[in-house]
Short mmCIF file of C-alpha atoms and ligand atoms in Angstrom, two decimals:
data_model
loop_
_atom_site.label_atom_id
_atom_site.label_comp_id
_atom_site.label_asym_id
_atom_site.label_seq_id
_atom_site.Cartn_x
_atom_site.Cartn_y
_atom_site.Cartn_z
CA MET A 171 18.36 50.00 -2.93
CA HIS A 172 15.03 48.46 -2.03
CA ARG A 173 15.47 46.51 1.20
CA VAL A 174 13.13 44.01 2.84
CA TYR A 175 13.72 42.79 6.37
CA LEU A 176 12.59 39.25 7.17
CA ASP A 177 14.76 38.68 10.24
CA ASN A 178 12.39 39.80 12.99
CA ASN A 179 13.36 36.90 15.27
CA ALA A 180 16.82 38.51 15.48
CA THR A 181 15.40 41.91 16.31
CA THR A 182 12.47 44.13 15.37
CA PRO A 183 12.32 47.81 14.48
CA VAL A 184 10.96 50.10 17.20
CA LEU A 185 7.43 51.03 16.13
CA PRO A 186 6.82 54.78 15.62
CA GLU A 187 4.17 54.87 18.41
CA VAL A 188 6.62 53.15 20.75
CA PHE A 189 9.36 55.61 19.89
CA GLU A 190 7.07 58.62 20.41
CA THR A 191 5.99 57.26 23.81
CA MET A 192 9.57 56.78 25.04
CA ARG A 193 11.03 59.98 23.56
CA PRO A 194 10.10 62.46 26.36
CA TYR A 195 11.82 60.19 28.90
CA PHE A 196 15.22 61.06 27.45
CA ASP A 197 14.98 64.80 28.12
CA GLU A 198 11.74 66.39 29.44
CA ARG A 199 11.02 63.56 31.88
CA PHE A 200 14.46 62.46 32.91
CA GLY A 201 14.02 61.81 36.64
CA ASN A 202 15.39 58.83 38.52
CA ALA A 203 12.32 56.72 39.31
CA SER A 204 13.61 56.29 42.89
CA SER A 205 13.70 60.06 43.61
CA ILE A 206 10.93 61.48 45.75
CA HIS A 207 10.65 64.86 44.02
CA HIS A 208 8.41 65.70 41.07
CA HIS A 209 10.86 64.40 38.45
CA GLY A 210 11.16 61.05 40.15
CA GLN A 211 7.42 60.75 40.76
CA GLU A 212 6.79 61.39 37.07
CA THR A 213 9.08 58.62 35.90
CA ARG A 214 7.96 56.28 38.73
CA ALA A 215 4.37 56.64 37.48
CA ALA A 216 5.49 55.87 33.91
CA VAL A 217 7.42 52.77 35.03
CA GLU A 218 4.39 51.51 36.98
CA ASP A 219 2.07 52.12 34.01
CA ALA A 220 4.46 50.11 31.84
CA ARG A 221 4.47 47.33 34.44
CA GLU A 222 0.64 47.20 34.21
CA SER A 223 0.81 46.90 30.41
CA VAL A 224 3.40 44.10 30.48
CA ALA A 225 1.36 42.30 33.17
CA ALA A 226 -1.76 42.62 30.98
CA LEU A 227 0.10 40.98 28.06
CA LEU A 228 1.15 38.04 30.25
CA GLY A 229 -1.99 37.66 32.39
CA CYS A 230 -0.40 38.41 35.76
CA THR A 231 -0.34 41.21 38.30
CA ALA A 232 2.00 44.17 37.95
CA ALA A 233 3.85 43.21 41.15
CA GLU A 234 4.90 39.97 39.45
CA ILE A 235 6.86 41.79 36.72
CA VAL A 236 10.60 42.46 37.15
CA PHE A 237 12.18 44.72 34.54
CA THR A 238 15.58 43.57 33.26
CA SER A 239 18.05 44.41 30.50
CA GLY A 240 16.59 41.81 28.12
CA GLY A 241 15.91 38.16 27.46
CA THR A 242 19.38 36.97 28.42
CA GLU A 243 19.22 38.60 31.84
CA SER A 244 15.66 37.38 32.42
CA ASP A 245 16.71 33.80 31.61
CA ASN A 246 19.79 34.02 33.83
CA LEU A 247 17.82 35.51 36.72
CA ALA A 248 15.23 32.74 36.54
CA ILE A 249 17.82 29.99 36.27
CA SER A 250 20.31 31.07 38.89
CA GLY A 251 17.74 32.73 41.15
CA TRP A 252 16.44 29.50 42.62
CA VAL A 253 19.12 26.89 42.21
CA ALA A 254 22.00 26.01 44.56
CA ALA A 255 24.81 23.42 44.53
CA GLY A 256 23.38 19.91 44.70
CA ASP A 257 20.13 20.82 42.93
CA HIS A 258 19.04 19.22 39.67
CA VAL A 259 17.76 21.21 36.68
CA ILE A 260 15.93 19.92 33.60
CA THR A 261 16.13 21.79 30.31
CA SER A 262 16.01 20.99 26.59
CA SER A 263 18.53 20.70 23.78
CA ILE A 264 16.83 23.42 21.70
CA GLU A 265 16.97 26.24 24.24
CA HIS A 266 18.61 29.55 23.41
CA HIS A 267 22.21 29.82 24.64
CA ALA A 268 20.98 32.25 27.31
CA VAL A 269 19.43 29.18 28.97
CA LEU A 270 21.84 26.45 27.86
CA HIS A 271 24.97 28.34 28.86
CA ALA A 272 23.38 29.49 32.14
CA CYS A 273 22.71 25.80 32.88
CA LYS A 274 26.29 24.87 31.91
CA HIS A 275 27.47 27.48 34.42
CA LEU A 276 25.29 25.87 37.10
CA GLU A 277 27.09 22.57 36.48
CA LYS A 278 30.36 24.30 37.35
CA LEU A 279 28.75 25.42 40.62
CA GLY A 280 27.89 21.83 41.54
CA CYS A 281 24.39 21.41 40.09
CA GLU A 282 23.24 18.51 37.96
CA VAL A 283 21.65 19.31 34.60
CA THR A 284 19.58 17.05 32.34
CA ILE A 285 19.24 18.22 28.74
CA LEU A 286 16.21 16.61 27.10
CA PRO A 287 16.11 15.62 23.41
CA VAL A 288 13.43 16.70 20.93
CA ASP A 289 11.68 14.77 18.18
CA GLY A 290 12.14 15.36 14.44
CA ARG A 291 9.67 18.26 14.56
CA GLY A 292 11.65 19.92 17.33
CA ILE A 293 9.22 19.19 20.17
CA VAL A 294 10.09 18.22 23.75
CA ASP A 295 8.09 15.21 24.97
CA PRO A 296 6.46 15.98 28.36
CA SER A 297 6.83 12.32 29.35
CA ASP A 298 10.62 12.78 29.02
CA VAL A 299 10.30 15.65 31.50
CA LEU A 300 8.41 13.38 33.89
CA ARG A 301 11.00 10.60 33.54
CA ALA A 302 13.87 13.03 34.15
CA LEU A 303 12.53 14.17 37.53
CA ARG A 304 14.71 13.31 40.53
CA PRO A 305 14.21 13.88 44.25
CA ASN A 306 16.58 16.88 44.03
CA THR A 307 15.02 18.44 40.89
CA LYS A 308 14.52 22.12 41.64
CA LEU A 309 13.77 23.68 38.28
CA ILE A 310 12.50 22.86 34.79
CA SER A 311 13.30 25.38 32.05
CA VAL A 312 11.71 24.71 28.65
CA MET A 313 11.11 27.46 26.12
CA MET A 314 7.67 28.39 24.80
CA ALA A 315 8.66 28.91 21.15
CA ASN A 316 11.96 28.15 19.48
CA ASN A 317 13.80 31.09 17.95
CA GLU A 318 15.04 29.21 14.88
CA THR A 319 12.03 27.12 13.86
CA GLY A 320 9.20 28.90 15.68
CA VAL A 321 8.03 25.52 17.00
CA LEU A 322 5.79 25.84 20.06
CA GLN A 323 6.51 23.56 23.01
CA PRO A 324 3.92 21.76 25.17
CA VAL A 325 4.51 24.19 28.02
CA GLU A 326 1.07 23.78 29.59
CA GLU A 327 1.63 20.04 30.03
CA ILE A 328 5.14 20.65 31.35
CA GLY A 329 3.78 23.27 33.76
CA LYS A 330 1.29 20.72 35.07
CA ILE A 331 4.04 18.15 35.62
CA ALA A 332 6.13 20.78 37.41
CA SER A 333 3.37 21.90 39.73
CA GLU A 334 2.30 18.31 40.54
CA SER A 335 5.93 17.51 41.38
CA GLN A 336 6.45 20.77 43.29
CA VAL A 337 9.28 21.74 40.97
CA LEU A 338 9.71 25.33 39.77
CA PHE A 339 9.01 25.93 36.07
CA HIS A 340 10.58 28.67 33.95
CA THR A 341 9.77 29.24 30.30
CA ASP A 342 11.68 31.45 27.88
CA ALA A 343 8.86 33.19 25.99
CA VAL A 344 11.14 35.65 24.20
CA GLN A 345 10.01 34.36 20.79
CA ALA A 346 6.41 33.65 21.80
CA ALA A 347 5.48 37.03 23.29
CA ALA A 348 3.34 39.19 20.99
CA LYS A 349 3.07 36.28 18.52
CA VAL A 350 0.73 34.00 20.48
CA PRO A 351 -1.48 34.79 23.50
CA ILE A 352 0.26 34.13 26.83
CA ASP A 353 -1.49 33.48 30.12
CA VAL A 354 1.00 32.63 32.84
CA ARG A 355 -1.74 31.19 35.07
CA LYS A 356 -2.81 28.77 32.34
CA LEU A 357 0.84 27.85 31.67
CA GLY A 358 1.38 27.17 35.36
CA CYS A 359 4.85 28.66 35.23
CA ASP A 360 6.75 30.29 38.08
CA ALA A 361 8.86 32.48 35.81
CA LEU A 362 8.61 33.62 32.17
CA SER A 363 11.12 35.69 30.18
CA ILE A 364 10.40 38.30 27.52
CA SER A 365 12.64 40.70 25.60
CA GLY A 366 11.75 44.20 24.37
CA HIS A 367 13.58 44.13 21.06
CA LYS A 368 11.67 41.08 19.83
CA ILE A 369 8.34 42.90 20.23
CA HIS A 370 9.13 46.27 18.62
CA ALA A 371 10.60 47.96 21.71
CA PRO A 372 14.31 48.82 21.83
CA GLN A 373 17.25 46.52 22.51
CA GLY A 374 18.44 46.37 26.11
CA VAL A 375 15.17 46.02 28.00
CA GLY A 376 13.15 42.99 29.01
CA ALA A 377 11.09 41.53 31.80
CA LEU A 378 10.77 38.45 33.92
CA TYR A 379 7.45 37.35 35.34
CA VAL A 380 8.04 35.89 38.80
CA LYS A 381 5.02 34.26 40.41
CA LYS A 382 3.86 35.92 43.63
CA GLY A 383 5.26 34.18 46.67
CA THR A 384 8.32 32.68 44.92
CA ARG A 385 11.42 34.33 46.33
CA ILE A 386 14.20 34.73 43.81
CA GLN A 387 17.87 35.48 44.49
CA PRO A 388 18.93 38.59 42.55
CA LEU A 389 21.78 38.44 40.04
CA PHE A 390 23.00 41.92 41.03
CA HIS A 391 23.51 43.33 44.48
CA GLY A 392 22.80 46.98 45.07
CA GLY A 393 19.71 49.08 45.75
CA ARG A 394 16.22 47.75 46.45
CA HIS A 395 14.94 48.38 42.94
CA GLU A 396 12.28 46.08 41.51
CA ARG A 397 11.38 44.92 45.04
CA SER A 398 14.94 43.75 45.62
CA ARG A 399 14.76 41.37 42.68
CA ARG A 400 16.92 43.46 40.29
CA ALA A 401 19.22 46.15 41.61
CA GLY A 402 20.12 49.13 39.41
CA THR A 403 18.49 52.39 38.36
CA GLU A 404 15.61 51.58 36.05
CA ASN A 405 16.03 52.12 32.30
CA VAL A 406 12.99 54.39 32.20
CA PRO A 407 12.83 55.11 28.43
CA GLY A 408 13.30 51.41 27.68
CA ILE A 409 10.70 50.33 30.23
CA VAL A 410 8.18 52.90 28.95
CA ALA A 411 8.81 51.58 25.43
CA LEU A 412 8.37 47.98 26.56
CA GLY A 413 5.06 48.93 28.18
CA LYS A 414 3.81 50.57 24.98
CA ALA A 415 5.02 47.67 22.84
CA ALA A 416 3.25 45.23 25.18
CA GLN A 417 0.04 47.25 24.93
CA LEU A 418 0.23 47.31 21.11
CA ALA A 419 1.05 43.60 21.07
CA LYS A 420 -2.00 42.80 23.16
CA GLU A 421 -4.25 44.95 20.95
CA GLY A 422 -2.77 43.25 17.88
CA LEU A 423 -3.43 39.77 19.26
CA ASP A 424 -7.00 40.78 20.26
CA ARG A 425 -7.57 42.02 16.69
CA GLY A 426 -6.19 38.82 15.18
CA ASP A 427 -3.08 40.38 13.55
CA ASP A 428 -1.27 37.09 14.19
CA LYS A 429 -3.59 35.38 11.69
CA LYS A 430 -2.71 37.92 9.01
CA ILE A 431 0.99 37.32 9.61
CA ALA A 432 0.45 33.55 9.45
CA ILE A 433 -1.24 33.94 6.05
CA MET A 434 1.75 35.89 4.71
CA ARG A 435 4.22 33.42 6.24
CA ASP A 436 2.33 30.51 4.67
CA ARG A 437 2.26 32.23 1.27
CA LEU A 438 6.01 32.74 1.46
CA GLN A 439 6.64 29.17 2.55
CA GLN A 440 4.33 27.60 -0.03
CA GLY A 441 5.67 29.85 -2.77
CA ILE A 442 9.23 28.78 -2.03
CA LEU A 443 8.38 25.08 -1.77
CA ALA A 444 6.43 25.24 -5.04
CA GLN A 445 9.21 26.98 -6.97
CA VAL A 446 12.33 25.38 -5.52
CA ASP A 447 12.83 21.64 -5.43
CA GLU A 448 14.81 19.74 -2.81
CA THR A 449 13.58 21.95 0.01
CA ALA A 450 11.90 21.08 3.30
CA VAL A 451 10.40 22.99 6.22
CA ASN A 452 12.21 22.38 9.50
CA GLY A 453 9.54 21.86 12.15
CA LYS A 454 6.93 20.70 9.62
CA GLY A 455 3.88 19.21 11.30
CA ALA A 456 4.40 21.11 14.56
CA ALA A 457 2.41 24.08 15.83
CA ARG A 458 4.56 27.17 15.24
CA VAL A 459 4.43 30.88 15.98
CA PRO A 460 2.78 32.64 13.02
CA ASN A 461 5.76 34.68 11.82
CA THR A 462 8.50 32.08 11.35
CA THR A 463 9.46 29.52 8.74
CA ASN A 464 12.79 27.71 8.61
CA ILE A 465 13.51 26.14 5.22
CA ARG A 466 16.23 23.74 4.19
CA PHE A 467 17.63 24.24 0.68
CA ASP A 468 19.62 21.09 -0.04
CA HIS A 469 23.03 21.39 -1.73
CA ILE A 470 23.76 24.98 -0.77
CA GLU A 471 25.47 26.72 2.14
CA GLY A 472 22.96 28.76 4.12
CA GLU A 473 25.56 31.45 4.77
CA SER A 474 26.11 31.88 1.01
CA LEU A 475 22.38 32.22 0.46
CA VAL A 476 22.06 34.80 3.26
CA ILE A 477 24.88 36.85 1.72
CA ALA A 478 23.56 36.53 -1.84
CA LEU A 479 20.06 37.60 -0.76
CA ASP A 480 21.46 40.46 1.30
CA LEU A 481 23.30 41.76 -1.77
CA LYS A 482 19.92 41.90 -3.52
CA GLY A 483 18.22 43.64 -0.58
CA LEU A 484 16.60 40.78 1.37
CA ALA A 485 17.64 40.23 5.00
CA VAL A 486 17.14 36.69 6.37
CA SER A 487 19.35 34.53 8.55
CA THR A 488 20.72 31.12 9.37
CA GLY A 489 20.55 29.70 12.86
CA ALA A 490 24.25 28.97 12.61
CA ALA A 491 26.68 30.62 14.98
CA CYS A 492 30.13 31.65 13.92
CA SER A 493 32.62 30.51 16.52
CA SER A 494 36.38 30.66 16.14
CA GLY A 495 36.10 31.32 12.43
CA ALA A 496 34.16 28.13 11.71
CA ILE A 497 30.44 28.03 10.98
CA GLU A 498 28.88 25.76 13.57
CA PRO A 499 25.68 24.09 12.41
CA SER A 500 22.64 25.10 14.46
CA HIS A 501 22.37 23.10 17.69
CA VAL A 502 18.58 23.27 17.33
CA LEU A 503 18.49 21.66 13.89
CA ILE A 504 21.10 19.07 14.90
CA ALA A 505 18.95 18.20 17.95
CA MET A 506 16.05 17.66 15.53
CA GLY A 507 18.10 15.02 13.72
CA LEU A 508 19.36 16.97 10.71
CA ARG A 509 22.82 16.14 9.37
CA PRO A 510 25.35 18.99 9.75
CA ASP A 511 25.19 19.73 5.98
CA GLN A 512 21.38 19.88 6.14
CA ALA A 513 21.50 22.17 9.16
CA ARG A 514 23.98 24.41 7.35
CA SER A 515 21.69 24.67 4.33
CA SER A 516 18.75 26.00 6.36
CA ILE A 517 17.47 29.57 6.39
CA ARG A 518 15.08 31.31 8.75
CA PHE A 519 12.52 33.79 7.45
CA SER A 520 10.81 35.76 10.22
CA LEU A 521 8.10 38.34 9.59
CA GLY A 522 7.16 41.32 11.75
CA LYS A 523 4.36 43.84 12.26
CA GLN A 524 5.82 45.99 9.46
CA THR A 525 5.95 43.13 6.89
CA SER A 526 3.70 43.73 3.88
CA GLU A 527 2.37 41.56 1.06
CA SER A 528 4.78 43.32 -1.30
CA ASP A 529 7.69 42.25 0.95
CA ILE A 530 6.57 38.65 0.46
CA ASP A 531 6.35 39.20 -3.33
CA PHE A 532 9.89 40.60 -3.24
CA ALA A 533 11.19 37.57 -1.31
CA LEU A 534 9.39 35.20 -3.69
CA SER A 535 10.91 36.97 -6.68
CA LEU A 536 14.45 36.60 -5.28
CA VAL A 537 14.75 33.31 -3.41
CA PRO A 538 14.14 30.78 -6.25
CA GLU A 539 16.55 32.44 -8.72
CA THR A 540 19.21 32.92 -6.03
CA VAL A 541 19.02 29.29 -4.90
CA ALA A 542 19.15 28.14 -8.54
CA HIS A 543 22.22 30.30 -9.15
CA LEU A 544 24.05 29.01 -6.04
CA ARG A 545 23.26 25.43 -6.94
CA ALA A 546 24.44 25.98 -10.49
CA ILE A 547 27.87 27.12 -9.28
CA SER A 548 28.13 24.51 -6.50
CA PRO A 549 30.37 21.49 -7.23
CA ARG A 550 28.48 19.69 -4.47
CA TYR A 551 25.19 20.10 -6.35
CA VAL A 552 26.56 18.88 -9.69
CA LYS A 553 27.98 15.76 -8.05
CA GLN A 554 24.70 15.08 -6.29
CA ALA A 555 22.69 15.61 -9.48
CA VAL A 556 24.83 13.12 -11.42
CA SER A 557 24.71 10.44 -8.76
CA THR A 558 20.91 10.52 -8.30
N1 LIG B 821 15.79 33.61 24.30
C1 LIG B 821 15.43 33.47 23.02
C2 LIG B 821 14.52 32.36 22.63
C3 LIG B 821 15.91 34.37 22.07
O1 LIG B 821 15.56 34.22 20.79
C4 LIG B 821 16.78 35.41 22.47
C5 LIG B 821 17.37 36.32 21.47
O2 LIG B 821 17.53 35.99 20.33
C6 LIG B 821 17.10 35.51 23.83
C7 LIG B 821 16.59 34.61 24.72
C8 LIG B 821 18.01 36.60 24.32
O3 LIG B 821 17.31 37.83 24.38
P1 LIG B 821 18.11 39.22 24.40
O4 LIG B 821 18.65 39.43 23.03
O5 LIG B 821 17.06 40.24 24.76
O6 LIG B 821 19.16 39.11 25.44
#
């Protein structure tokens, strides 16, 4: 069966060059990067090269990069690494659960948390950040790009507010890395999270940028790995892969690959809007990462559309989470003001480096007929059509 994958915000395939670079570190070059003999020196050098490549992608020094097991760990390290009972934290209602649930946990430890709203486009207002500041505010955590809508947040303005108020600023850039240029100095952030599997490296590796001079409490206690910021033997193959993926991402951004992806994304989006009525783009009017579009198809269940498209070979997703057997509408779309039924009828299409024009043609050939079919068999749609 011909299959097209447009769910790159969930995870990306490991690029062949990335795989070839990491492969020798499973067998030929297997040393523990902390060992002083030849085998350890070999892998230590590879880890430090990878650190340089990740630093080059983010615009920082290699010493400011801490390797982790992924985006979730990076977010948790940044959030719990600086905050103690009695401190106040500001975050937003559209964050990934890695941030929102980490903040909820802080509340249990005696911290205060303010969760800021977003507007209808899904954007946090920096003046809300300013108004939320308190004398005990320790940390602001606002993401760079949202995983469901791709909407970019005004992180530079928020970084300025944070530094003027002497409050630490963390941004979750898991969905921004490799899609838009990142310069941590320009952002004025103290910590920034990335994840390997969103940028064509494997699952289970990530990094946190921690600004020089900001001491962070580790999540794990053990050896002095990663300058005592993350204990545990380094995942050398994963780190080598992340370094290669970061290098390829930087080269791609320098070449303008992001513009090519944006053109394909826009063709997909416009094609769908032109062929299917009663649709809308969630996050319309906001600056977005180039690979993502989130479209609402009124009168259908997003889950049904995902399944129907999957049966025909197209992989897309909803932002909905399945908890205790019930489909919860996306907290991001609800925060943007959508009704639960509108949130449930929304689908995310996310392109990757491997997406081709023919993949877009395939999606455009399937989506309109599949939506039409689901609406035709939906009692909800018939009722709606009669009453309007
Ligand atoms: N933050 C954002 C915005 C994400 O989209 C994700 C994953 O979907 C994460 C954090 C978690 O990253 P990981 O899967 O590497 O733990």
